[in-house]
Amino acid sequence: MEPKQIREGYLVKKGSVFNTWKAMWVVLLEDGIEFYKKKSDNSPKGMIPLKGSTLMSSCQDFAKRMFVFKITTTKQQDHFFQASFLEERDSWVKDIKRAIKCIEGGQKFARKSTRRSIRLPETIDLGALYLSMRDTERGIKELNLEKDKKVFNHCFTGSCVIDWLVSNKSIRNRQEGLMIASSLLNEGYLQPAGDLSKNAADGIAENPFLDNPDAFYYFPDSGFFCEENSSDDDVILKEEFRGVIIKQGCLLKQGHRRKNWKVRKFVLREDPAYLHYYDPAGGEDPLGAVHLRGCVVTSVESNPDGRKSDEENLFEIITADEVHYFLQAATPKERTEWIKAIQVASRTG
């Protein structure tokens, strides 16, 4: 029997020879991981056996790369993968760990619920706790905080995190809160903002997380940015990033000049409504931005040249300035989700 396919999607993989990072179409099977240069390729570029392999997440080997996890095979070969956002990384990690465990136990793969009580410190589920912290009504409130002539947007203090854990009855005392907050930081659920919190996270302080009103932190998918005294042009640019992130992930995008298709990481923000796209292999600055106010987005069944397309799950964004963007999702469901999200964001201005 063919191995059961568990999960598939775009991830960025570190090369084993030239150490370059490239977007790959990755398929998780019951007994291994296949990775392809393109989704449409018939043969994989490589295969990683899961039997006897170990997985590490979050992987701290690359300081400037977030959401990385590492798979080490029985031959002590390391394979590094980077997801686009936190929830995506956690989903891959959870399924890979489950697949490895099933191989060890001689069982068929089956997903099990990992939800556990966050009221018992010894059995805290950090993923569930993170979702509670992000709750818009009962979670930690994101603020714009000023320090050293800088404004930190969409962040909060270390003291606020511990206060929230105490008030939510997730911990018994503040010392226990430091342990939980440090775990959240180490797993990538929290990120340091500012020199004080960054130095602590780098090991300069006794504890990587600081219960301190001057130590700033942020959620990795919050739209955080820091601004200093800047020109009017910088202010206009930063306005694009003030919106809350409502969706992100990898899609194929057609270039305007060469008409070739490349994998790009897209981040959708609302109020103001912008769709930024990045090189998924690296780089903090976007390659471009689509202002969505007044745009039209629809699914398409033909290529931009009008011919019937062999590619599936295409959709088009037409901006108010009549610029056309052609994108391709991996599945019909993903295309529908992106179209609906963009339509909602476009109404926010």
Coordinates of C-alpha atoms in Angstrom, one line a residue:
M1 CA 0.0 0.0 0.0
E2 CA 1.1 3.6 -0.7
P3 CA 1.9 5.6 2.4
K4 CA -0.9 7.8 3.5
Q5 CA -0.5 11.5 2.8
I6 CA -1.0 13.5 6.0
R7 CA -0.2 17.1 5.2
E8 CA 1.2 19.2 2.3
G9 CA 2.0 22.8 1.7
Y10 CA 4.8 25.3 1.1
L11 CA 7.7 25.5 3.5
V12 CA 11.1 27.1 3.2
K13 CA 13.9 24.5 3.4
K14 CA 17.6 25.0 4.1
G15 CA 19.9 23.4 1.5
S16 CA 22.3 20.7 2.7
V17 CA 25.1 21.7 0.3
F18 CA 25.0 25.5 -0.4
N19 CA 23.1 26.5 2.8
T20 CA 20.6 28.5 0.8
W21 CA 17.0 28.7 1.8
K22 CA 14.4 28.0 -0.8
A23 CA 10.6 27.6 -0.9
M24 CA 9.6 23.9 -1.4
W25 CA 6.4 22.0 -1.8
V26 CA 6.5 19.7 1.2
V27 CA 4.4 16.5 1.6
L28 CA 4.2 14.7 4.9
L29 CA 3.6 10.9 4.6
E30 CA 3.2 8.3 7.2
D31 CA 6.8 7.1 6.9
G32 CA 8.6 10.2 5.6
I33 CA 8.7 13.7 4.2
E34 CA 9.0 14.4 0.5
F35 CA 9.9 17.8 -0.9
Y36 CA 9.5 19.1 -4.4
K37 CA 10.9 22.1 -6.3
K38 CA 7.3 22.8 -7.5
K39 CA 3.9 21.6 -6.6
S40 CA 3.4 20.3 -10.1
D41 CA 6.5 18.1 -10.2
N42 CA 6.0 14.4 -10.5
S43 CA 9.2 13.4 -8.7
P44 CA 10.4 14.7 -5.3
K45 CA 13.7 16.5 -5.1
G46 CA 14.4 14.5 -1.9
M47 CA 12.9 12.4 0.8
I48 CA 13.5 12.3 4.6
P49 CA 12.7 9.0 6.4
L50 CA 11.0 9.5 9.7
K51 CA 11.8 6.2 11.3
G52 CA 14.2 6.8 14.2
S53 CA 14.3 10.6 13.4
T54 CA 14.0 13.3 16.1
L55 CA 12.3 16.7 15.8
M56 CA 13.2 20.0 17.5
S57 CA 10.9 23.0 17.7
S58 CA 11.5 25.8 18.1
C59 CA 14.9 25.7 16.6
Q60 CA 17.2 28.6 17.7
D61 CA 20.1 27.9 15.3
F62 CA 19.2 30.9 13.2
A63 CA 18.7 34.1 15.1
K64 CA 17.0 36.0 12.3
R65 CA 14.7 33.3 11.2
M66 CA 11.4 32.6 13.0
F67 CA 9.2 29.5 13.0
V68 CA 12.0 27.1 12.2
F69 CA 12.0 23.4 13.1
K70 CA 14.7 20.8 12.7
I71 CA 14.5 17.1 11.8
T72 CA 17.5 14.9 12.5
T73 CA 17.6 11.5 10.9
T74 CA 19.3 8.3 12.2
K75 CA 22.3 9.1 10.0
Q76 CA 22.6 12.4 12.0
Q77 CA 21.6 14.5 9.0
D78 CA 19.9 17.8 9.9
H79 CA 17.0 19.1 7.9
F80 CA 15.7 22.6 8.6
F81 CA 12.3 23.9 7.6
Q82 CA 10.7 27.3 8.1
A83 CA 7.0 28.0 8.3
S84 CA 5.3 31.3 7.4
F85 CA 3.7 31.9 10.7
L86 CA 3.4 30.3 14.2
E87 CA 0.2 28.3 13.8
E88 CA 1.5 26.8 10.6
R89 CA 4.7 25.7 12.3
D90 CA 2.9 24.2 15.2
S91 CA 0.6 22.2 12.9
W92 CA 3.5 20.7 11.0
V93 CA 5.4 19.9 14.2
K94 CA 2.4 18.3 15.8
D95 CA 1.7 16.0 12.8
I96 CA 5.4 15.1 12.3
K97 CA 5.8 14.2 16.0
R98 CA 2.6 12.1 15.8
A99 CA 3.9 10.3 12.6
I100 CA 7.2 9.5 14.3
K101 CA 5.4 8.2 17.4
C102 CA 3.1 6.0 15.3
I103 CA 6.1 4.5 13.4
E104 CA 7.7 3.7 16.8
G105 CA 4.6 2.0 18.0
G106 CA 3.7 0.2 14.8
Q107 CA 0.4 2.1 14.6
K108 CA -1.5 3.9 11.8
F109 CA -1.4 7.6 11.9
A110 CA -4.4 9.3 13.6
R111 CA -4.6 12.8 15.0
K112 CA -5.4 13.1 18.7
S113 CA -6.5 16.1 20.6
T114 CA -3.7 17.7 22.6
R115 CA -5.9 20.1 24.5
R116 CA -5.1 20.0 28.2
S117 CA -6.0 22.1 31.2
I118 CA -4.0 25.3 31.4
R119 CA -4.9 25.6 35.1
L120 CA -2.4 22.9 36.0
P121 CA 1.2 24.2 35.6
E122 CA 2.7 20.8 35.1
T123 CA 0.4 20.0 32.2
I124 CA 0.2 23.4 30.5
D125 CA -0.5 23.4 26.8
L126 CA 1.5 26.4 25.5
G127 CA -0.5 26.5 22.2
A128 CA -3.8 26.7 24.0
L129 CA -2.4 29.3 26.4
Y130 CA -1.2 31.4 23.5
L131 CA -4.6 31.4 21.9
S132 CA -6.1 32.6 25.2
M133 CA -3.6 35.4 25.4
R134 CA -4.5 36.5 21.9
D135 CA -8.3 36.6 22.6
T136 CA -9.5 40.0 21.6
E137 CA -11.8 40.4 24.7
R138 CA -10.1 38.5 27.5
G139 CA -6.5 38.3 26.3
I140 CA -3.5 40.6 26.7
K141 CA -4.2 44.1 25.4
E142 CA -1.7 45.3 22.8
L143 CA -0.6 48.9 23.2
N144 CA 1.6 51.5 21.6
L145 CA 4.4 52.1 24.2
E146 CA 7.1 54.8 24.1
K147 CA 10.7 54.5 25.3
D148 CA 14.0 56.2 24.4
K149 CA 12.2 58.4 21.8
K150 CA 10.9 55.2 20.1
V151 CA 7.3 54.1 19.8
F152 CA 6.7 50.3 19.9
N153 CA 3.4 49.4 18.3
H154 CA 1.2 46.4 19.0
C155 CA 3.2 45.3 22.1
F156 CA 2.9 44.9 25.9
T157 CA 5.2 44.8 28.9
G158 CA 6.6 41.7 30.7
S159 CA 4.8 42.7 33.8
C160 CA 1.5 42.7 31.9
V161 CA 2.1 39.1 30.8
I162 CA 2.7 37.9 34.4
D163 CA -0.3 40.0 35.6
W164 CA -2.5 38.3 33.0
L165 CA -1.3 34.8 33.9
V166 CA -2.1 35.5 37.6
S167 CA -5.5 37.0 36.9
N168 CA -6.3 34.2 34.5
K169 CA -5.4 31.7 37.3
S170 CA -2.9 30.0 35.0
I171 CA -0.2 30.1 37.7
R172 CA 0.1 30.1 41.4
N173 CA 2.7 32.9 41.8
R174 CA 4.8 35.3 39.8
Q175 CA 7.9 33.1 40.0
E176 CA 6.0 30.3 38.3
G177 CA 4.7 32.8 35.8
L178 CA 8.3 33.6 34.8
M179 CA 8.9 29.9 34.0
I180 CA 5.8 29.8 31.8
A181 CA 6.6 33.1 30.1
S182 CA 10.1 31.9 29.4
S183 CA 8.8 28.8 27.8
L184 CA 6.4 30.9 25.7
L185 CA 9.4 33.0 24.6
N186 CA 11.6 30.0 23.9
E187 CA 8.9 28.4 21.8
G188 CA 8.4 31.5 19.7
Y189 CA 4.9 32.4 21.1
L190 CA 6.3 35.7 22.4
Q191 CA 9.0 37.9 20.9
P192 CA 11.3 40.5 22.6
A193 CA 11.0 44.2 21.6
G194 CA 13.7 46.7 22.7
D195 CA 17.2 46.3 24.0
L196 CA 16.2 45.3 27.6
S197 CA 14.1 42.3 26.7
K198 CA 16.3 41.3 23.8
N199 CA 19.4 41.2 26.0
A200 CA 17.6 39.0 28.5
A201 CA 16.4 36.7 25.8
D202 CA 20.1 36.4 24.5
G203 CA 21.2 35.2 28.0
I204 CA 22.6 38.4 29.4
A205 CA 20.0 38.4 32.3
E206 CA 19.4 35.6 34.8
N207 CA 16.0 34.8 33.3
P208 CA 15.3 35.0 29.6
F209 CA 11.9 36.7 30.3
L210 CA 11.6 39.8 32.5
D211 CA 8.7 40.6 34.8
N212 CA 9.4 44.3 34.2
P213 CA 7.3 47.3 33.1
D214 CA 10.2 48.5 30.9
A215 CA 10.7 45.1 29.1
F216 CA 8.5 45.0 26.0
Y217 CA 7.2 42.0 24.1
Y218 CA 4.9 41.2 21.2
F219 CA 3.0 38.4 19.5
P220 CA 4.8 37.2 16.4
D221 CA 1.8 37.7 14.1
S222 CA 0.5 40.9 15.6
G223 CA 1.9 43.5 13.0
F224 CA 4.4 44.8 15.5
F225 CA 6.8 47.6 14.4
C226 CA 9.0 50.2 16.0
E227 CA 9.1 53.8 14.8
E228 CA 11.6 56.6 15.6
N229 CA 11.8 60.2 14.5
S230 CA 11.3 59.9 10.7
S231 CA 10.5 61.7 7.5
D232 CA 7.0 62.2 6.1
D233 CA 7.8 59.4 3.5
D234 CA 8.7 57.0 6.3
V235 CA 5.4 57.8 8.1
I236 CA 3.4 57.1 4.9
L237 CA 5.3 53.8 4.5
K238 CA 4.7 52.7 8.1
E239 CA 1.0 53.5 7.8
E240 CA 0.8 50.4 5.6
F241 CA 1.8 48.2 8.5
R242 CA -0.5 49.6 11.1
G243 CA -3.3 47.2 10.2
V244 CA -4.0 44.0 12.1
I245 CA -2.8 40.8 10.4
I246 CA -5.9 38.7 9.5
K247 CA -4.3 36.1 7.2
Q248 CA -0.9 35.0 5.9
G249 CA 0.7 32.2 4.0
C250 CA 2.4 31.2 0.8
L251 CA 0.9 31.6 -2.7
L252 CA 2.2 31.5 -6.2
K253 CA 2.3 35.0 -7.8
Q254 CA 2.8 35.8 -11.5
G255 CA 5.3 38.5 -12.3
H256 CA 4.2 41.6 -14.2
R257 CA 7.1 41.6 -16.6
R258 CA 8.4 38.1 -17.2
K259 CA 5.0 36.5 -16.5
N260 CA 6.8 33.7 -14.5
W261 CA 5.4 32.3 -11.4
K262 CA 7.2 32.4 -8.0
V263 CA 6.3 31.4 -4.5
R264 CA 5.7 34.4 -2.2
K265 CA 4.7 34.8 1.4
F266 CA 1.7 37.0 1.7
V267 CA 0.5 39.0 4.7
L268 CA -3.0 40.4 4.7
R269 CA -3.8 43.4 6.9
E270 CA -7.0 45.3 7.5
D271 CA -7.6 49.0 8.4
P272 CA -5.7 50.0 6.4
A273 CA -6.1 47.2 3.9
Y274 CA -2.8 46.0 2.4
L275 CA -1.5 42.8 1.0
H276 CA 2.3 42.6 1.4
Y277 CA 4.3 39.9 -0.3
Y278 CA 7.8 38.8 0.7
D279 CA 10.5 36.4 -0.4
P280 CA 9.7 33.4 1.8
A281 CA 13.4 32.4 1.9
G282 CA 14.3 35.5 3.8
G283 CA 14.2 39.3 4.1
E284 CA 12.2 41.5 6.5
D285 CA 11.2 44.0 3.9
P286 CA 8.3 43.3 1.5
L287 CA 9.0 42.9 -2.2
G288 CA 5.8 44.8 -2.9
A289 CA 2.4 45.8 -1.5
V290 CA -1.2 45.8 -2.9
H291 CA -3.5 48.5 -1.6
L292 CA -6.8 46.7 -1.4
R293 CA -9.2 49.6 -0.8
G294 CA -11.8 49.5 -3.6
C295 CA -10.3 46.4 -5.2
V296 CA -12.1 43.6 -6.9
V297 CA -11.1 39.9 -6.3
T298 CA -12.4 37.0 -8.2
S299 CA -11.5 33.4 -9.1
V300 CA -10.4 32.8 -12.7
E301 CA -10.5 29.8 -14.9
S302 CA -8.1 31.0 -17.6
N303 CA -4.6 32.3 -17.9
P304 CA -4.0 36.1 -18.0
D305 CA -3.6 35.7 -21.8
G306 CA -7.2 34.4 -22.1
R307 CA -6.3 30.8 -22.8
K308 CA -7.7 27.9 -20.8
S309 CA -5.4 27.3 -17.9
D310 CA -3.9 24.0 -16.9
E311 CA -3.2 25.5 -13.5
E312 CA -5.8 25.2 -10.8
N313 CA -7.1 27.5 -8.0
L314 CA -6.2 30.8 -9.7
F315 CA -7.6 34.1 -8.6
E316 CA -7.2 37.8 -9.6
I317 CA -7.0 41.0 -7.7
I318 CA -7.8 44.2 -9.6
T319 CA -6.9 47.3 -7.6
A320 CA -8.7 50.7 -7.8
D321 CA -5.8 51.9 -10.1
E322 CA -6.6 48.9 -12.4
V323 CA -3.4 47.0 -11.7
H324 CA -4.0 43.2 -12.1
Y325 CA -2.4 40.6 -9.8
F326 CA -2.7 36.9 -10.6
L327 CA -2.3 34.5 -7.7
Q328 CA -2.6 30.7 -7.3
A329 CA -3.6 28.8 -4.1
A330 CA -2.7 25.2 -3.4
T331 CA -6.3 24.0 -3.0
P332 CA -9.9 25.2 -3.9
K333 CA -10.6 25.7 -0.2
E334 CA -7.5 27.9 0.3
R335 CA -8.4 30.0 -2.8
T336 CA -11.9 30.6 -1.3
E337 CA -10.5 31.5 2.1
W338 CA -8.1 34.1 0.5
I339 CA -10.8 35.6 -1.7
K340 CA -13.2 36.0 1.3
A341 CA -10.5 37.5 3.5
I342 CA -9.4 40.0 0.9
Q343 CA -13.0 41.0 0.3
V344 CA -13.5 41.7 4.0
A345 CA -10.2 43.6 4.3
S346 CA -10.9 45.7 1.2
R347 CA -14.0 47.2 2.9
T348 CA -11.8 48.6 5.8
G349 CA -10.0 51.2 3.7

